[in-house]
PDB file of C-alpha atoms in Angstrom:
ATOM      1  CA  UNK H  74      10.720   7.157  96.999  1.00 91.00           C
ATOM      2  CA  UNK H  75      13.426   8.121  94.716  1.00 97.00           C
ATOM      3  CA  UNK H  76      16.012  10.871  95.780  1.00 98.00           C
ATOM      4  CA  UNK H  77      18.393  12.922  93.820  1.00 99.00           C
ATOM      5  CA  UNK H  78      20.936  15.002  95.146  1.00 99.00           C
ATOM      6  CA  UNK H  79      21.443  18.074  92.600  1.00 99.00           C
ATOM      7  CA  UNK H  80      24.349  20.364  91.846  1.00 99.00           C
ATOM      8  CA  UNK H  81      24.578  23.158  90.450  1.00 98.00           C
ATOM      9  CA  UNK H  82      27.737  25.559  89.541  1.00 98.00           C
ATOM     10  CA  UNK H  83      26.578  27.842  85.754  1.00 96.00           C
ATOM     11  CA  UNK H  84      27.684  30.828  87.345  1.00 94.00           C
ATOM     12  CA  UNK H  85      28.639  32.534  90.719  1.00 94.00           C
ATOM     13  CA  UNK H  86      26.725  30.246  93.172  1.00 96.00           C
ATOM     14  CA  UNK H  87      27.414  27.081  94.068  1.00 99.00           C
ATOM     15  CA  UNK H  88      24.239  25.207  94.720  1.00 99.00           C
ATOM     16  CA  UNK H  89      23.199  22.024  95.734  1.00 99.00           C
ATOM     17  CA  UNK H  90      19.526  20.335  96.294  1.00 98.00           C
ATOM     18  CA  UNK H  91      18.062  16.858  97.348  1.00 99.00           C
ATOM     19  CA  UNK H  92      14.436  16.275  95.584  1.00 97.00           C
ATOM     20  CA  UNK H  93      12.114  13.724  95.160  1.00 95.00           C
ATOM     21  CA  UNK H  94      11.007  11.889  92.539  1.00 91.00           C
ATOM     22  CA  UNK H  95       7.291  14.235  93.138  1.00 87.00           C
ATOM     23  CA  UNK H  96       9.633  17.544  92.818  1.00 90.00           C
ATOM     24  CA  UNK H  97       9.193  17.874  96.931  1.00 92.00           C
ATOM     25  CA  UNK H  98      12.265  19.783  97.867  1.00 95.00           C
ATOM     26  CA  UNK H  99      13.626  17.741 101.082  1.00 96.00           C
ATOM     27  CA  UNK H 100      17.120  20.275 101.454  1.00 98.00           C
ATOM     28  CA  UNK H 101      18.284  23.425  99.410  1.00 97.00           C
ATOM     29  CA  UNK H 102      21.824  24.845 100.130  1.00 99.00           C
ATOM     30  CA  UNK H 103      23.333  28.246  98.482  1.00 98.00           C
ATOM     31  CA  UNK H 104      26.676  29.420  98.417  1.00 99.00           C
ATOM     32  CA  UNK H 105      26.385  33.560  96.972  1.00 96.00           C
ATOM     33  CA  UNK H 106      29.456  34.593  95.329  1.00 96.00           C
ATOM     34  CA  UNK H 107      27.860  38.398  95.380  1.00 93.00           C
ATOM     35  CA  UNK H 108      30.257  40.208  97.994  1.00 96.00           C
ATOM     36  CA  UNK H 109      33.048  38.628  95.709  1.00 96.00           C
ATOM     37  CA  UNK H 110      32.174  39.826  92.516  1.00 95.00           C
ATOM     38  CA  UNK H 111      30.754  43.302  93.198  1.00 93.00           C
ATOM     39  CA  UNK H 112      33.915  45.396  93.307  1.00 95.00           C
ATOM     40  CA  UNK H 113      34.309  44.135  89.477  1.00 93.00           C
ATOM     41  CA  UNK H 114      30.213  45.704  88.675  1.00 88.00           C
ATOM     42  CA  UNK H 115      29.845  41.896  87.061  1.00 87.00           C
ATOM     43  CA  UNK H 116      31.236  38.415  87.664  1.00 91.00           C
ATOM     44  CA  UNK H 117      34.889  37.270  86.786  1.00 96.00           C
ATOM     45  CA  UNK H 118      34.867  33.709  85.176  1.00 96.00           C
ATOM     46  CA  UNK H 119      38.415  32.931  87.323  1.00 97.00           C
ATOM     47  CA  UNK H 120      36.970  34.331  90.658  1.00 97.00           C
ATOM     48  CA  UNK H 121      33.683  32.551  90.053  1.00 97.00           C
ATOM     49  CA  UNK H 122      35.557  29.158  89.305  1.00 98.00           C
ATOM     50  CA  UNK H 123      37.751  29.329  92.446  1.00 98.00           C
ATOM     51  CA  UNK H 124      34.597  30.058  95.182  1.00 98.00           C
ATOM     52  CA  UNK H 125      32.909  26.981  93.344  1.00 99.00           C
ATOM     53  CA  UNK H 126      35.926  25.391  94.614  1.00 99.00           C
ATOM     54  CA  UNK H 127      36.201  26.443  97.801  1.00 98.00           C
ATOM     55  CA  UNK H 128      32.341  26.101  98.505  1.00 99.00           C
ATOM     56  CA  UNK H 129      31.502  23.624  96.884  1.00 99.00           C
ATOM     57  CA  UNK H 130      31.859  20.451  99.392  1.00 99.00           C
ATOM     58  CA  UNK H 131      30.804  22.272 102.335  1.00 99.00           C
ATOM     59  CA  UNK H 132      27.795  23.338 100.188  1.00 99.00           C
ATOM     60  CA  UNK H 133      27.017  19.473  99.225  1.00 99.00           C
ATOM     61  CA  UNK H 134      27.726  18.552 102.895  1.00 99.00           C
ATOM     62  CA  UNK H 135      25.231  20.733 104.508  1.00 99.00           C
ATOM     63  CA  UNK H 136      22.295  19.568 101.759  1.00 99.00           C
ATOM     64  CA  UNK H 137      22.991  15.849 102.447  1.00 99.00           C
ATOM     65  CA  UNK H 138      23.028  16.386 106.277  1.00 99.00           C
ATOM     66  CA  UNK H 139      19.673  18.377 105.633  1.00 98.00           C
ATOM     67  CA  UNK H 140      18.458  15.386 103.832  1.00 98.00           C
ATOM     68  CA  UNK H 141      19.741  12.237 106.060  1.00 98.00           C
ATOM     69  CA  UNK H 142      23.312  11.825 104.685  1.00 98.00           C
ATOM     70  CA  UNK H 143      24.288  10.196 101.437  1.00 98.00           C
ATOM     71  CA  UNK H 144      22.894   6.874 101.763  1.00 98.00           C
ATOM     72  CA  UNK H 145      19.384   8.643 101.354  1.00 98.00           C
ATOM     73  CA  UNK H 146      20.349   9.573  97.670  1.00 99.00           C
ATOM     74  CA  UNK H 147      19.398   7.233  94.802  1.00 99.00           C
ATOM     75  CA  UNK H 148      21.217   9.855  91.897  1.00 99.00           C
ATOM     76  CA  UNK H 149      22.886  12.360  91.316  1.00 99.00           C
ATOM     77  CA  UNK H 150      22.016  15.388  88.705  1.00 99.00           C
ATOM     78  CA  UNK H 151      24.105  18.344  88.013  1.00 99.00           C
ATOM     79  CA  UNK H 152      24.434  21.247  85.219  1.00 98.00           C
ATOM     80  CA  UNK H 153      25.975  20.969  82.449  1.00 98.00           C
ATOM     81  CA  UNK H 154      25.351  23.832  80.344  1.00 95.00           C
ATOM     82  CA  UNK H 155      25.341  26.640  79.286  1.00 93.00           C
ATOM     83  CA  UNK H 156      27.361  28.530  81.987  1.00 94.00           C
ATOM     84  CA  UNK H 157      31.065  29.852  82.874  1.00 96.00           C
ATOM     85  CA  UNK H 158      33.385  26.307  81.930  1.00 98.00           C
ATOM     86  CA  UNK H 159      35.694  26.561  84.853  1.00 98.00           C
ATOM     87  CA  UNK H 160      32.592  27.008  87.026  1.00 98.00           C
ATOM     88  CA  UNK H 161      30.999  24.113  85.223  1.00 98.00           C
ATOM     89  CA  UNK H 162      33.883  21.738  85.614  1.00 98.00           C
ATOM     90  CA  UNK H 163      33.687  22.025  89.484  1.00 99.00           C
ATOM     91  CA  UNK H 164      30.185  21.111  89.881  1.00 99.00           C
ATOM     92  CA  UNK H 165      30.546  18.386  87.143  1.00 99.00           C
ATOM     93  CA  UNK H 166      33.689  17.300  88.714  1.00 99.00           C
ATOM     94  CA  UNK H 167      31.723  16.969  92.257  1.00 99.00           C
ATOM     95  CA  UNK H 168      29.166  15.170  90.768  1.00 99.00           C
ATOM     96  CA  UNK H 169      30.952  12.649  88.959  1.00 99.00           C
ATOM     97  CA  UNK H 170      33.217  12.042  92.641  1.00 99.00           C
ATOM     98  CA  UNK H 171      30.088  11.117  94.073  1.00 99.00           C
ATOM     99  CA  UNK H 172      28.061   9.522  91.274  1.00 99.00           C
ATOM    100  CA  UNK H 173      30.954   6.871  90.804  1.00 99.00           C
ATOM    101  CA  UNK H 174      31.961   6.550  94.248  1.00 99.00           C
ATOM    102  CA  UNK H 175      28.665   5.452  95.310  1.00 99.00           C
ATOM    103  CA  UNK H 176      27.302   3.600  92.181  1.00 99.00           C
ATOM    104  CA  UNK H 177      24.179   6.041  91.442  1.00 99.00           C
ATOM    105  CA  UNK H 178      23.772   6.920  87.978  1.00 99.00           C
ATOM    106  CA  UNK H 179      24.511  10.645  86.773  1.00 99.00           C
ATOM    107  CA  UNK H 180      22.209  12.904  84.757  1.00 98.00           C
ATOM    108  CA  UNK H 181      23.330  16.140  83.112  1.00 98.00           C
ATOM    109  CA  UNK H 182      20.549  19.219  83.310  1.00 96.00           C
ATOM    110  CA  UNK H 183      20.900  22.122  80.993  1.00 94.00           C
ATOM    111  CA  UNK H 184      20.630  25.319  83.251  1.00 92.00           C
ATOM    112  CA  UNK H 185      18.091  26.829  81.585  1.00 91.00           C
ATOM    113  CA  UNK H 186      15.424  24.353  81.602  1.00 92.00           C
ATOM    114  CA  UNK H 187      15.758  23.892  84.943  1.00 92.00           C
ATOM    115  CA  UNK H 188      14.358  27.298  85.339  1.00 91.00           C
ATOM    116  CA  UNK H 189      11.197  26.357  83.193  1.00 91.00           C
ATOM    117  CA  UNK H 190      10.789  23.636  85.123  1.00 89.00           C
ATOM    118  CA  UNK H 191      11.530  25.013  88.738  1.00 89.00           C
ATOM    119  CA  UNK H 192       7.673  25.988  88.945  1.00 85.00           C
ATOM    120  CA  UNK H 193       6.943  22.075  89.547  1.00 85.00           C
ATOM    121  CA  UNK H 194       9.162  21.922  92.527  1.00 89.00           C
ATOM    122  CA  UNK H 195       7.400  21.905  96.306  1.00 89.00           C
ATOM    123  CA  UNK H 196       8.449  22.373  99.907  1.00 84.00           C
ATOM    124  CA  UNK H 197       6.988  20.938 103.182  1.00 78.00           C
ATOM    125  CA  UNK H 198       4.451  18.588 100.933  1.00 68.00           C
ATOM    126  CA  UNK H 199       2.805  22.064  99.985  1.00 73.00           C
ATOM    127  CA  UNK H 200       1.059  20.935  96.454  1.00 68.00           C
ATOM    128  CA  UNK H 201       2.720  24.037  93.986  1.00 65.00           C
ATOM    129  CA  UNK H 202       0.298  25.453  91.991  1.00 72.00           C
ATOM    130  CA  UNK H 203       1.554  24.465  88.632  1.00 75.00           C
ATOM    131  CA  UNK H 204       0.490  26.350  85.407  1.00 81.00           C
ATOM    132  CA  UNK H 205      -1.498  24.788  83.002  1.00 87.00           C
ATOM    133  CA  UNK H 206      -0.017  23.555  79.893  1.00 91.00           C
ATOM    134  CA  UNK H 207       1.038  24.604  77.147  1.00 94.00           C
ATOM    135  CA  UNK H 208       2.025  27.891  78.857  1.00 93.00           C
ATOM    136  CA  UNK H 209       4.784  30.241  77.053  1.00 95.00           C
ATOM    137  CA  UNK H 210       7.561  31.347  79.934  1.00 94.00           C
ATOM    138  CA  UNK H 211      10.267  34.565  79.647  1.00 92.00           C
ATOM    139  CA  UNK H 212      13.389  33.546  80.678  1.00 91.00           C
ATOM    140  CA  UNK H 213      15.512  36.174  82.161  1.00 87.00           C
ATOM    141  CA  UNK H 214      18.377  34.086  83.165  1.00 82.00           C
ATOM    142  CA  UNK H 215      22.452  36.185  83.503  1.00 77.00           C
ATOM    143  CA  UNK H 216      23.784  36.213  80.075  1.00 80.00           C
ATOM    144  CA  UNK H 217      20.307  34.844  78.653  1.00 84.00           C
ATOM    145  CA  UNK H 218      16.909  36.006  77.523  1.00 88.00           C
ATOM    146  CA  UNK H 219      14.678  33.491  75.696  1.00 92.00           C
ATOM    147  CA  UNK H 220      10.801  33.258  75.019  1.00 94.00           C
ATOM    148  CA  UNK H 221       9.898  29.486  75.124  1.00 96.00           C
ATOM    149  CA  UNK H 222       6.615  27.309  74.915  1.00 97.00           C
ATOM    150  CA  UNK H 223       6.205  24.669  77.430  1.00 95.00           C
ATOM    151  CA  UNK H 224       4.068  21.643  76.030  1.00 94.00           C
ATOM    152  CA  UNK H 225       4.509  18.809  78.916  1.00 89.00           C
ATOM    153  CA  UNK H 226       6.663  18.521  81.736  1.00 81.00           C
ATOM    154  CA  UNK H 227       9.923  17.978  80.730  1.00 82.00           C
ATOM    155  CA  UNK H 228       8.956  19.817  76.706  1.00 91.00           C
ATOM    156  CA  UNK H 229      10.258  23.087  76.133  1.00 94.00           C
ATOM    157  CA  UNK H 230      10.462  24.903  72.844  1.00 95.00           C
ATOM    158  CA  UNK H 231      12.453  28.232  72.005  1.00 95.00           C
ATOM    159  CA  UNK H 232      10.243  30.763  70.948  1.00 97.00           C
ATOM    160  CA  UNK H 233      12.669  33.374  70.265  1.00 94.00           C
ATOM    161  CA  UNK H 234      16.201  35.043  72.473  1.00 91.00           C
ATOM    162  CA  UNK H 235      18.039  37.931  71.979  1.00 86.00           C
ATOM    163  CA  UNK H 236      21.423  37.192  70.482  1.00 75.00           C
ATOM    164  CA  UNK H 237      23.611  40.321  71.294  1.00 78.00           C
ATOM    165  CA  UNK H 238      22.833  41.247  74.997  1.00 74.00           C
ATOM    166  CA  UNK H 239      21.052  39.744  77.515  1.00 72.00           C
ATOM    167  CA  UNK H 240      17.950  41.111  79.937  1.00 75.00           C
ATOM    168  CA  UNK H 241      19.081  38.635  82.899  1.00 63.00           C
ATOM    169  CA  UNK H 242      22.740  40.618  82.418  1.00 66.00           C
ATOM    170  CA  UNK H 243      21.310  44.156  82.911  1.00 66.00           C
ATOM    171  CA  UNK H 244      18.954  42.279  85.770  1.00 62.00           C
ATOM    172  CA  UNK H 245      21.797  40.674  87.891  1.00 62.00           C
ATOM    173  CA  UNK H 246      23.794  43.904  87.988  1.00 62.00           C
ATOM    174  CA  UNK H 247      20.541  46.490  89.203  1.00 61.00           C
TER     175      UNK H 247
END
């Protein structure tokens, strides 16, 4: 059964995850970047980009020893958008290090569909209740709020989004 060690690094946590090809989560591992960013009332793009650094191999570590070490993983995935671009870069970074160093291929997820898509995901081979498609999904996401329609697994159309301020801003911050 197909594993794939995922990464992610949009914003201020440094993630990383190893799934199956069914969506069963085997290891989840999360760095929070909260106590760093809350004298500031938001997050700073520097600060957020230098945790990702400093977290983000121990973060990987701890998810592959969850999972039975590296030689378990058959790919790697990571985020590649949207997000902070210093905080990108270090996840990207990460996962290209590993993708080439052990001859897996590399697959770049866009941040926000992974939240549409999230629901699929299970733990301890509990079946998750999945919605029935088409369903329509709000989005509340940091510096994003979108409306989309979800057709199929892995088909997501925008609905509508706000494009001067954000829900998921006002919603990180409470």
């Amino acid at each position: 059964m197909m594993r794939v060690l995922g990464i992610e690094s949009s914003c201020d946590e440094t993630a990383a995850a190893v799934v199956t090809e069914r969506g069963e989560v085997i290891a989840d591992v999360v760095a929070s970047q909260i106590a760093v960013h809350a004298p500031y009332g938001g997050v700073v793009p520097e600060l957020a980009s230098r945790a990702h650094v400093t977290n983000v191999v121990p973060v990987i570590e701890a998810a592959l020893a969850q999972a039975g070490g590296i030689e378990t993983i058959d790919a790697v995935a990571v985020t590649n958008g949207p997000g902070l671009v210093g905080a990108l870069l270090v996840g990207l970074s990460a996962a290209k290090g590993i993708a080439f160093a052990r001859g897996l291929p590399i697959v770049g997820v866009d941040h926000l569909i992974g939240h549409l898509f999230a629901v699929y995901l299970t733990r301890d081979d509990a079946p998750a209740p999945a919605p029935e498609l088409p369903y329509v999904a709000l989005l509340v996401s940091g510096g994003h709020t979108a409306i989309y329609e979800v057709t199929a697994p892995g088909e997501a159309h925008i609905l509508g989004q706000t494009r001067d301020d954000a829900a998921g801003e006002a919603f990180d911050k409470v």
